[in-house]
PDB file of C-alpha atoms in Angstrom:
ATOM      1  CA  MET A 175     -40.362  28.412  90.826  1.00 52.00           C
ATOM      2  CA  ARG A 176     -40.360  31.994  89.742  1.00 54.00           C
ATOM      3  CA  ILE A 177     -38.953  32.655  86.251  1.00 50.00           C
ATOM      4  CA  THR A 178     -37.789  36.163  85.660  1.00 54.00           C
ATOM      5  CA  ASN A 179     -37.637  37.981  82.350  1.00 56.00           C
ATOM      6  CA  GLY A 180     -33.817  37.852  82.465  1.00 56.00           C
ATOM      7  CA  LYS A 181     -33.800  34.074  82.642  1.00 55.00           C
ATOM      8  CA  ILE A 182     -36.191  33.837  79.691  1.00 53.00           C
ATOM      9  CA  MET A 183     -33.943  36.060  77.593  1.00 57.00           C
ATOM     10  CA  ARG A 184     -30.890  33.960  78.463  1.00 58.00           C
ATOM     11  CA  LEU A 185     -32.721  30.773  77.434  1.00 58.00           C
ATOM     12  CA  PHE A 186     -33.299  32.178  73.938  1.00 57.00           C
ATOM     13  CA  LEU A 187     -30.047  34.091  73.485  1.00 60.00           C
ATOM     14  CA  ILE A 188     -27.602  31.297  74.339  1.00 61.00           C
ATOM     15  CA  PRO A 189     -28.809  28.825  71.624  1.00 60.00           C
ATOM     16  CA  ALA A 190     -28.906  31.676  69.107  1.00 60.00           C
ATOM     17  CA  LEU A 191     -25.311  32.606  69.888  1.00 59.00           C
ATOM     18  CA  LEU A 192     -24.165  28.987  69.604  1.00 61.00           C
ATOM     19  CA  MET A 193     -25.843  28.639  66.197  1.00 63.00           C
ATOM     20  CA  ALA A 194     -24.198  31.849  64.947  1.00 57.00           C
ATOM     21  CA  LEU A 195     -20.775  30.601  66.040  1.00 56.00           C
ATOM     22  CA  ALA A 196     -21.303  27.299  64.184  1.00 53.00           C
ATOM     23  CA  LEU A 197     -22.236  29.110  60.980  1.00 52.00           C
ATOM     24  CA  CYS A 198     -19.153  31.303  61.215  1.00 47.00           C
ATOM     25  CA  SER A 199     -16.958  28.244  61.681  1.00 46.00           C
ATOM     26  CA  GLN A 200     -18.392  26.600  58.537  1.00 47.00           C
ATOM     27  CA  ALA A 201     -17.853  29.778  56.549  1.00 42.00           C
ATOM     28  CA  TYR A 202     -14.248  29.883  57.715  1.00 39.00           C
ATOM     29  CA  ASP A 203     -13.658  26.263  56.607  1.00 41.00           C
ATOM     30  CA  ILE A 204     -15.063  26.908  53.109  1.00 34.00           C
ATOM     31  CA  THR A 205     -12.846  29.924  52.663  1.00 36.00           C
ATOM     32  CA  GLU A 206      -9.640  28.345  53.925  1.00 37.00           C
ATOM     33  CA  HIS A 207     -10.121  24.881  52.378  1.00 37.00           C
ATOM     34  CA  PRO A 208     -11.248  25.195  48.777  1.00 37.00           C
ATOM     35  CA  ASP A 209     -12.213  22.160  46.685  1.00 41.00           C
ATOM     36  CA  THR A 210      -8.972  20.520  45.606  1.00 38.00           C
ATOM     37  CA  THR A 211     -10.620  17.983  43.287  1.00 39.00           C
ATOM     38  CA  LYS A 212     -10.633  20.474  40.399  1.00 39.00           C
ATOM     39  CA  THR A 213      -7.391  20.874  38.451  1.00 38.00           C
ATOM     40  CA  ASP A 214      -6.315  23.388  35.898  1.00 39.00           C
ATOM     41  CA  PRO A 215      -5.627  22.180  32.336  1.00 35.00           C
ATOM     42  CA  PRO A 216      -1.962  21.388  31.618  1.00 33.00           C
ATOM     43  CA  ASP A 217       0.167  24.120  30.150  1.00 35.00           C
ATOM     44  CA  VAL A 218       1.416  21.780  27.389  1.00 32.00           C
ATOM     45  CA  ILE A 219      -0.949  19.609  25.349  1.00 30.00           C
ATOM     46  CA  PRO A 220       0.713  16.307  24.407  1.00 32.00           C
ATOM     47  CA  GLU A 221       1.345  15.997  20.689  1.00 34.00           C
ATOM     48  CA  LYS A 222      -1.107  13.646  19.005  1.00 32.00           C
ATOM     49  CA  VAL A 223       0.519  10.531  17.599  1.00 31.00           C
ATOM     50  CA  SER A 224      -0.108  10.150  13.901  1.00 31.00           C
ATOM     51  CA  GLU A 225      -2.498   7.321  13.140  1.00 34.00           C
ATOM     52  CA  LYS A 226      -0.381   6.389  10.136  1.00 32.00           C
ATOM     53  CA  ASP A 227       2.805   6.094  12.197  1.00 32.00           C
ATOM     54  CA  GLU A 228       1.209   4.191  15.062  1.00 32.00           C
ATOM     55  CA  ASP A 229      -1.191   1.873  13.308  1.00 32.00           C
ATOM     56  CA  HIS A 230       0.708   1.330  10.080  1.00 29.00           C
ATOM     57  CA  PRO A 231       4.412   0.992  10.850  1.00 28.00           C
ATOM     58  CA  SER A 232       4.772  -1.321   7.861  1.00 29.00           C
ATOM     59  CA  ASP A 233       4.513   1.669   5.527  1.00 31.00           C
ATOM     60  CA  LEU A 234       8.034   2.704   6.475  1.00 25.00           C
ATOM     61  CA  GLU A 235       9.261  -0.856   6.573  1.00 30.00           C
ATOM     62  CA  ASP A 236       7.994  -1.443   3.050  1.00 33.00           C
ATOM     63  CA  GLN A 237       9.905   1.556   1.806  1.00 30.00           C
ATOM     64  CA  GLU A 238      13.099   0.124   3.269  1.00 31.00           C
ATOM     65  CA  LEU A 239      12.489  -3.384   1.980  1.00 31.00           C
ATOM     66  CA  ALA A 240      11.170  -2.427  -1.438  1.00 34.00           C
ATOM     67  CA  PRO A 241      12.682   0.836  -2.599  1.00 36.00           C
ATOM     68  CA  TYR A 242      11.464   1.983  -5.967  1.00 38.00           C
ATOM     69  CA  MET A 243      11.910   4.932  -8.255  1.00 40.00           C
ATOM     70  CA  GLU A 244       9.008   7.128  -9.273  1.00 44.00           C
ATOM     71  CA  LEU A 245       8.387   7.518 -12.951  1.00 45.00           C
ATOM     72  CA  THR A 246       9.760  10.977 -13.702  1.00 40.00           C
ATOM     73  CA  PRO A 247      12.452  12.237 -16.066  1.00 37.00           C
ATOM     74  CA  ASP A 248      14.483  13.544 -13.122  1.00 40.00           C
ATOM     75  CA  THR A 249      14.575  10.232 -11.277  1.00 41.00           C
ATOM     76  CA  MET A 250      15.392   8.365 -14.461  1.00 41.00           C
ATOM     77  CA  GLY A 251      18.200  10.789 -15.262  1.00 38.00           C
ATOM     78  CA  ILE A 252      17.122  10.928 -18.899  1.00 35.00           C
ATOM     79  CA  SER A 253      14.754  12.903 -21.047  1.00 34.00           C
ATOM     80  CA  ALA A 254      11.213  11.633 -21.421  1.00 36.00           C
ATOM     81  CA  VAL A 255       8.574  12.737 -23.870  1.00 35.00           C
ATOM     82  CA  THR A 256       4.882  12.051 -24.196  1.00 34.00           C
ATOM     83  CA  SER A 257       2.875  11.651 -27.335  1.00 36.00           C
ATOM     84  CA  GLY A 258       0.442  14.354 -26.304  1.00 35.00           C
ATOM     85  CA  ILE A 259      -2.206  11.888 -25.149  1.00 35.00           C
ATOM     86  CA  ASN A 260      -4.222  13.208 -22.227  1.00 37.00           C
ATOM     87  CA  ARG A 261      -3.512  10.625 -19.528  1.00 38.00           C
ATOM     88  CA  SER A 262      -6.569  11.507 -17.475  1.00 37.00           C
ATOM     89  CA  LEU A 263      -8.808  10.711 -20.457  1.00 34.00           C
ATOM     90  CA  ALA A 264      -6.892   7.755 -21.863  1.00 41.00           C
ATOM     91  CA  VAL A 265      -8.812   4.487 -21.927  1.00 48.00           C
ATOM     92  CA  ALA A 266      -6.925   1.233 -22.328  1.00 67.00           C
ATOM     93  CA  ASP A 267      -7.820  -0.371 -25.658  1.00 86.00           C
ATOM     94  CA  MET A 268      -5.614  -3.333 -24.770  1.00 95.00           C
ATOM     95  CA  ARG A 269      -6.690  -6.481 -22.983  1.00 96.00           C
ATOM     96  CA  ILE A 270      -4.925  -9.701 -22.098  1.00 98.00           C
ATOM     97  CA  GLU A 271      -6.192 -13.272 -22.044  1.00 98.00           C
ATOM     98  CA  VAL A 272      -4.348 -16.343 -20.802  1.00 99.00           C
ATOM     99  CA  SER A 273      -5.248 -19.952 -21.562  1.00 99.00           C
ATOM    100  CA  ILE A 274      -3.879 -22.170 -18.801  1.00 98.00           C
ATOM    101  CA  ASN A 275      -4.320 -25.426 -20.724  1.00 98.00           C
ATOM    102  CA  ASN A 276      -2.829 -24.032 -23.938  1.00 98.00           C
ATOM    103  CA  ARG A 277      -0.149 -22.205 -21.939  1.00 99.00           C
ATOM    104  CA  GLU A 278      -0.523 -19.162 -24.117  1.00 99.00           C
ATOM    105  CA  LEU A 279      -1.049 -15.440 -23.565  1.00 99.00           C
ATOM    106  CA  TYR A 280      -3.065 -13.411 -26.066  1.00 99.00           C
ATOM    107  CA  VAL A 281      -2.938  -9.657 -26.524  1.00 98.00           C
ATOM    108  CA  PHE A 282      -5.975  -7.900 -27.969  1.00 97.00           C
ATOM    109  CA  SER A 283      -6.441  -4.386 -29.258  1.00 94.00           C
ATOM    110  CA  GLY A 284     -10.187  -3.933 -29.244  1.00 91.00           C
ATOM    111  CA  ARG A 285     -11.540  -7.103 -30.868  1.00 91.00           C
ATOM    112  CA  GLU A 286      -8.368  -7.865 -32.794  1.00 94.00           C
ATOM    113  CA  LYS A 287      -5.835 -10.366 -31.489  1.00 97.00           C
ATOM    114  CA  ILE A 288      -2.454  -8.776 -32.146  1.00 96.00           C
ATOM    115  CA  ALA A 289      -0.010 -11.145 -30.420  1.00 97.00           C
ATOM    116  CA  THR A 290       0.336 -14.639 -28.959  1.00 98.00           C
ATOM    117  CA  TYR A 291       3.091 -15.643 -26.520  1.00 99.00           C
ATOM    118  CA  PRO A 292       3.912 -18.965 -24.815  1.00 99.00           C
ATOM    119  CA  VAL A 293       3.803 -18.922 -21.013  1.00 99.00           C
ATOM    120  CA  ALA A 294       4.614 -21.057 -17.992  1.00 99.00           C
ATOM    121  CA  VAL A 295       1.778 -21.584 -15.508  1.00 98.00           C
ATOM    122  CA  GLY A 296       1.365 -22.900 -11.982  1.00 97.00           C
ATOM    123  CA  LYS A 297       2.369 -26.405 -11.039  1.00 95.00           C
ATOM    124  CA  PRO A 298      -0.366 -28.790  -9.757  1.00 95.00           C
ATOM    125  CA  ALA A 299       0.381 -27.956  -6.113  1.00 94.00           C
ATOM    126  CA  TRP A 300       0.228 -24.204  -6.847  1.00 93.00           C
ATOM    127  CA  PRO A 301      -2.151 -23.830  -9.806  1.00 96.00           C
ATOM    128  CA  THR A 302      -2.686 -20.571 -11.655  1.00 98.00           C
ATOM    129  CA  ARG A 303      -6.067 -19.122 -10.677  1.00 96.00           C
ATOM    130  CA  SER A 304      -8.822 -18.573 -13.219  1.00 98.00           C
ATOM    131  CA  GLY A 305     -10.733 -15.303 -13.163  1.00 98.00           C
ATOM    132  CA  SER A 306     -10.927 -11.733 -14.389  1.00 97.00           C
ATOM    133  CA  TRP A 307      -8.815  -8.891 -13.028  1.00 97.00           C
ATOM    134  CA  ALA A 308      -7.040  -5.771 -14.278  1.00 97.00           C
ATOM    135  CA  VAL A 309      -3.348  -4.944 -14.563  1.00 97.00           C
ATOM    136  CA  TYR A 310      -2.904  -1.919 -12.287  1.00 96.00           C
ATOM    137  CA  GLU A 311       0.870  -1.692 -11.951  1.00 97.00           C
ATOM    138  CA  VAL A 312       3.930  -2.168 -14.155  1.00 98.00           C
ATOM    139  CA  VAL A 313       7.365  -2.709 -12.612  1.00 98.00           C
ATOM    140  CA  TRP A 314      10.636  -2.561 -14.501  1.00 98.00           C
ATOM    141  CA  ASN A 315      13.523  -4.462 -12.901  1.00 98.00           C
ATOM    142  CA  PRO A 316      11.396  -5.535  -9.925  1.00 97.00           C
ATOM    143  CA  TRP A 317      12.409  -6.464  -6.418  1.00 96.00           C
ATOM    144  CA  TRP A 318      11.352  -9.957  -5.365  1.00 89.00           C
ATOM    145  CA  HIS A 319       9.931 -10.339  -1.868  1.00 88.00           C
ATOM    146  CA  PRO A 320       9.151 -13.901  -0.788  1.00 85.00           C
ATOM    147  CA  PRO A 321       5.368 -14.212  -0.396  1.00 82.00           C
ATOM    148  CA  ASP A 322       3.938 -15.391   2.903  1.00 84.00           C
ATOM    149  CA  GLU A 323       3.565 -18.942   1.659  1.00 79.00           C
ATOM    150  CA  GLU A 324       5.179 -22.144   2.855  1.00 81.00           C
ATOM    151  CA  TRP A 325       7.383 -22.675  -0.181  1.00 79.00           C
ATOM    152  CA  ALA A 326       8.981 -19.230   0.243  1.00 76.00           C
ATOM    153  CA  TRP A 327       9.471 -19.090   4.022  1.00 83.00           C
ATOM    154  CA  TYR A 328      13.246 -19.481   3.830  1.00 84.00           C
ATOM    155  CA  ARG A 329      13.863 -17.594   0.605  1.00 84.00           C
ATOM    156  CA  ALA A 330      15.812 -14.324   0.582  1.00 86.00           C
ATOM    157  CA  ILE A 331      14.774 -10.970  -0.860  1.00 91.00           C
ATOM    158  CA  MET A 332      16.201 -10.431  -4.339  1.00 91.00           C
ATOM    159  CA  ALA A 333      17.230  -6.993  -5.584  1.00 96.00           C
ATOM    160  CA  PRO A 334      16.698  -5.735  -9.142  1.00 96.00           C
ATOM    161  CA  GLY A 335      19.340  -7.166 -11.431  1.00 92.00           C
ATOM    162  CA  ASP A 336      20.171 -10.057  -9.098  1.00 94.00           C
ATOM    163  CA  PRO A 337      20.873 -13.081 -11.328  1.00 93.00           C
ATOM    164  CA  ASP A 338      18.691 -15.197  -9.012  1.00 94.00           C
ATOM    165  CA  ASN A 339      15.710 -12.814  -9.040  1.00 96.00           C
ATOM    166  CA  PRO A 340      12.825 -15.015 -10.303  1.00 95.00           C
ATOM    167  CA  LEU A 341      10.793 -12.041 -11.601  1.00 96.00           C
ATOM    168  CA  GLY A 342      13.222 -11.255 -14.386  1.00 97.00           C
ATOM    169  CA  ARG A 343      13.181  -7.857 -16.085  1.00 97.00           C
ATOM    170  CA  ALA A 344       9.548  -6.723 -15.864  1.00 98.00           C
ATOM    171  CA  GLN A 345       6.336  -7.481 -14.014  1.00 98.00           C
ATOM    172  CA  LEU A 346       2.645  -6.789 -14.659  1.00 98.00           C
ATOM    173  CA  ILE A 347       0.708  -6.962 -11.378  1.00 97.00           C
ATOM    174  CA  TYR A 348      -2.981  -7.899 -11.429  1.00 97.00           C
ATOM    175  CA  ASP A 349      -3.632 -10.145  -8.395  1.00 94.00           C
ATOM    176  CA  ALA A 350      -0.712  -9.683  -5.999  1.00 92.00           C
ATOM    177  CA  PRO A 351       1.399 -11.617  -5.329  1.00 89.00           C
ATOM    178  CA  ARG A 352       0.364 -13.263  -8.613  1.00 91.00           C
ATOM    179  CA  SER A 353       1.511 -11.459 -11.741  1.00 97.00           C
ATOM    180  CA  ILE A 354       2.780 -11.791 -15.279  1.00 99.00           C
ATOM    181  CA  HIS A 355       6.561 -11.547 -15.118  1.00 98.00           C
ATOM    182  CA  GLY A 356       9.828 -12.376 -16.798  1.00 98.00           C
ATOM    183  CA  THR A 357      12.025 -15.252 -15.734  1.00 97.00           C
ATOM    184  CA  ILE A 358      15.617 -16.346 -15.210  1.00 95.00           C
ATOM    185  CA  GLU A 359      14.633 -19.801 -16.524  1.00 96.00           C
ATOM    186  CA  PRO A 360      13.514 -19.362 -20.140  1.00 97.00           C
ATOM    187  CA  SER A 361      13.491 -23.148 -20.562  1.00 97.00           C
ATOM    188  CA  SER A 362      10.507 -23.282 -18.176  1.00 98.00           C
ATOM    189  CA  ILE A 363       8.238 -21.511 -20.676  1.00 98.00           C
ATOM    190  CA  GLY A 364       5.476 -23.800 -21.922  1.00 98.00           C
ATOM    191  CA  ARG A 365       5.433 -25.878 -18.741  1.00 98.00           C
ATOM    192  CA  ALA A 366       3.462 -25.989 -15.473  1.00 98.00           C
ATOM    193  CA  VAL A 367       6.254 -25.073 -13.063  1.00 97.00           C
ATOM    194  CA  SER A 368       5.444 -21.759 -11.334  1.00 95.00           C
ATOM    195  CA  HIS A 369       3.820 -21.071  -7.965  1.00 92.00           C
ATOM    196  CA  GLY A 370       0.722 -19.584  -9.570  1.00 94.00           C
ATOM    197  CA  SER A 371       2.093 -16.643 -11.520  1.00 96.00           C
ATOM    198  CA  ILE A 372       2.323 -16.471 -15.305  1.00 99.00           C
ATOM    199  CA  ARG A 373       5.863 -16.523 -16.665  1.00 98.00           C
ATOM    200  CA  VAL A 374       7.024 -15.169 -19.990  1.00 99.00           C
ATOM    201  CA  THR A 375      10.502 -14.580 -21.362  1.00 98.00           C
ATOM    202  CA  ASN A 376      12.203 -11.361 -20.325  1.00 98.00           C
ATOM    203  CA  GLU A 377      11.909 -10.057 -23.873  1.00 98.00           C
ATOM    204  CA  VAL A 378       8.150 -10.606 -23.858  1.00 98.00           C
ATOM    205  CA  ALA A 379       7.795  -9.178 -20.336  1.00 98.00           C
ATOM    206  CA  MET A 380       9.428  -5.908 -21.377  1.00 98.00           C
ATOM    207  CA  LYS A 381       7.392  -5.763 -24.586  1.00 98.00           C
ATOM    208  CA  LEU A 382       4.151  -6.284 -22.629  1.00 98.00           C
ATOM    209  CA  ALA A 383       5.170  -3.670 -20.046  1.00 98.00           C
ATOM    210  CA  ARG A 384       5.626  -1.090 -22.777  1.00 97.00           C
ATOM    211  CA  GLN A 385       2.368  -2.059 -24.504  1.00 96.00           C
ATOM    212  CA  VAL A 386       0.423  -1.742 -21.252  1.00 97.00           C
ATOM    213  CA  MET A 387       1.924   1.664 -20.514  1.00 96.00           C
ATOM    214  CA  GLU A 388       1.232   3.028 -23.972  1.00 94.00           C
ATOM    215  CA  SER A 389      -2.305   1.621 -24.092  1.00 94.00           C
ATOM    216  CA  THR A 390      -3.117   3.645 -20.959  1.00 93.00           C
ATOM    217  CA  GLY A 391      -1.626   6.859 -22.337  1.00 92.00           C
ATOM    218  CA  ILE A 392       1.863   6.675 -20.805  1.00 92.00           C
ATOM    219  CA  VAL A 393       4.169   7.142 -23.777  1.00 89.00           C
ATOM    220  CA  TYR A 394       7.914   7.774 -23.442  1.00 91.00           C
ATOM    221  CA  GLY A 395      10.666   8.114 -26.000  1.00 92.00           C
ATOM    222  CA  GLU A 396      13.031   5.355 -27.088  1.00 94.00           C
ATOM    223  CA  GLU A 397      15.799   6.787 -24.921  1.00 95.00           C
ATOM    224  CA  TRP A 398      13.707   6.128 -21.815  1.00 95.00           C
ATOM    225  CA  TYR A 399      13.157   2.468 -22.693  1.00 95.00           C
ATOM    226  CA  GLU A 400      16.776   1.953 -23.707  1.00 95.00           C
ATOM    227  CA  GLU A 401      17.924   3.303 -20.347  1.00 95.00           C
ATOM    228  CA  VAL A 402      15.565   1.222 -18.201  1.00 95.00           C
ATOM    229  CA  GLU A 403      16.394  -1.915 -20.205  1.00 95.00           C
ATOM    230  CA  ARG A 404      20.141  -1.291 -20.055  1.00 95.00           C
ATOM    231  CA  ASP A 405      20.366  -0.681 -16.300  1.00 96.00           C
ATOM    232  CA  ARG A 406      19.123  -3.900 -14.699  1.00 94.00           C
ATOM    233  CA  SER A 407      19.548  -2.515 -11.184  1.00 94.00           C
ATOM    234  CA  ARG A 408      17.251   0.469 -11.772  1.00 95.00           C
ATOM    235  CA  ASN A 409      13.824  -0.246 -10.308  1.00 97.00           C
ATOM    236  CA  VAL A 410      10.923   1.739 -11.792  1.00 97.00           C
ATOM    237  CA  ARG A 411       7.416   1.184 -10.478  1.00 96.00           C
ATOM    238  CA  ILE A 412       4.469   2.640 -12.400  1.00 96.00           C
ATOM    239  CA  ARG A 413       0.936   2.853 -11.010  1.00 95.00           C
ATOM    240  CA  LEU A 414      -1.527   2.978 -13.892  1.00 95.00           C
ATOM    241  CA  SER A 415      -4.318   5.546 -13.857  1.00 90.00           C
ATOM    242  CA  GLN A 416      -6.162   3.334 -16.342  1.00 92.00           C
ATOM    243  CA  HIS A 417      -6.182  -0.433 -15.890  1.00 95.00           C
ATOM    244  CA  VAL A 418      -5.783  -3.136 -18.526  1.00 96.00           C
ATOM    245  CA  PRO A 419      -8.306  -6.010 -18.292  1.00 96.00           C
ATOM    246  CA  ILE A 420      -6.962  -9.537 -17.985  1.00 97.00           C
ATOM    247  CA  ARG A 421      -8.881 -12.813 -18.117  1.00 98.00           C
ATOM    248  CA  VAL A 422      -7.331 -16.138 -17.148  1.00 98.00           C
ATOM    249  CA  TYR A 423      -9.232 -19.285 -18.018  1.00 98.00           C
ATOM    250  CA  PRO A 424      -8.582 -23.053 -18.166  1.00 97.00           C
TER     251      PRO A 424
END
């Protein structure tokens, strides 16, 4: 068979043309059908949820269940004066010791014992714990919230001034929910009847609260104390910048 030059040219040109058409078709597809897997960022960035609000909702609940008044002259509605002691430098020279067996509380100023008070301690089923801590908060006219313990499961919250409030007129917190506090049952003093806390009379509780405050540099005038003692419903909660040592022993 005789192959002419024209036939040879057609043999090479036809495949070349087909390849060119295929390339053009691919180019057309890329142009008309862009990658749709990529998306633009949203116009509005969702607001970040506060970690405090999401992870710690009890913060707000606590404020509703246990309202308290900050220690300021404005919130107390009376004048308050300090003795000029620099609170940031004040060091508590007071310490407290409690003998469970003797059912007594001792107040020391430095090495000197300056007061002794009878106390009620925990009953055998709920004994008062031995150990060393520090009083870090003083509460005048405290709220009572039932602790998460079997004996208190069906007890109701008691507001400041409620005649059934077992904390009485003042509270010194050192190992929450255990504390030194007043009582509505003064006849219980000297006995083992509490659920682990240390009870004193209301008079002693208020005296200790004032001593603790003043030993850490928080000193207010007589008018302040008269007001907070007179108004049983007024809850004042004081976080101490300096802590008062307490030791409880058998």
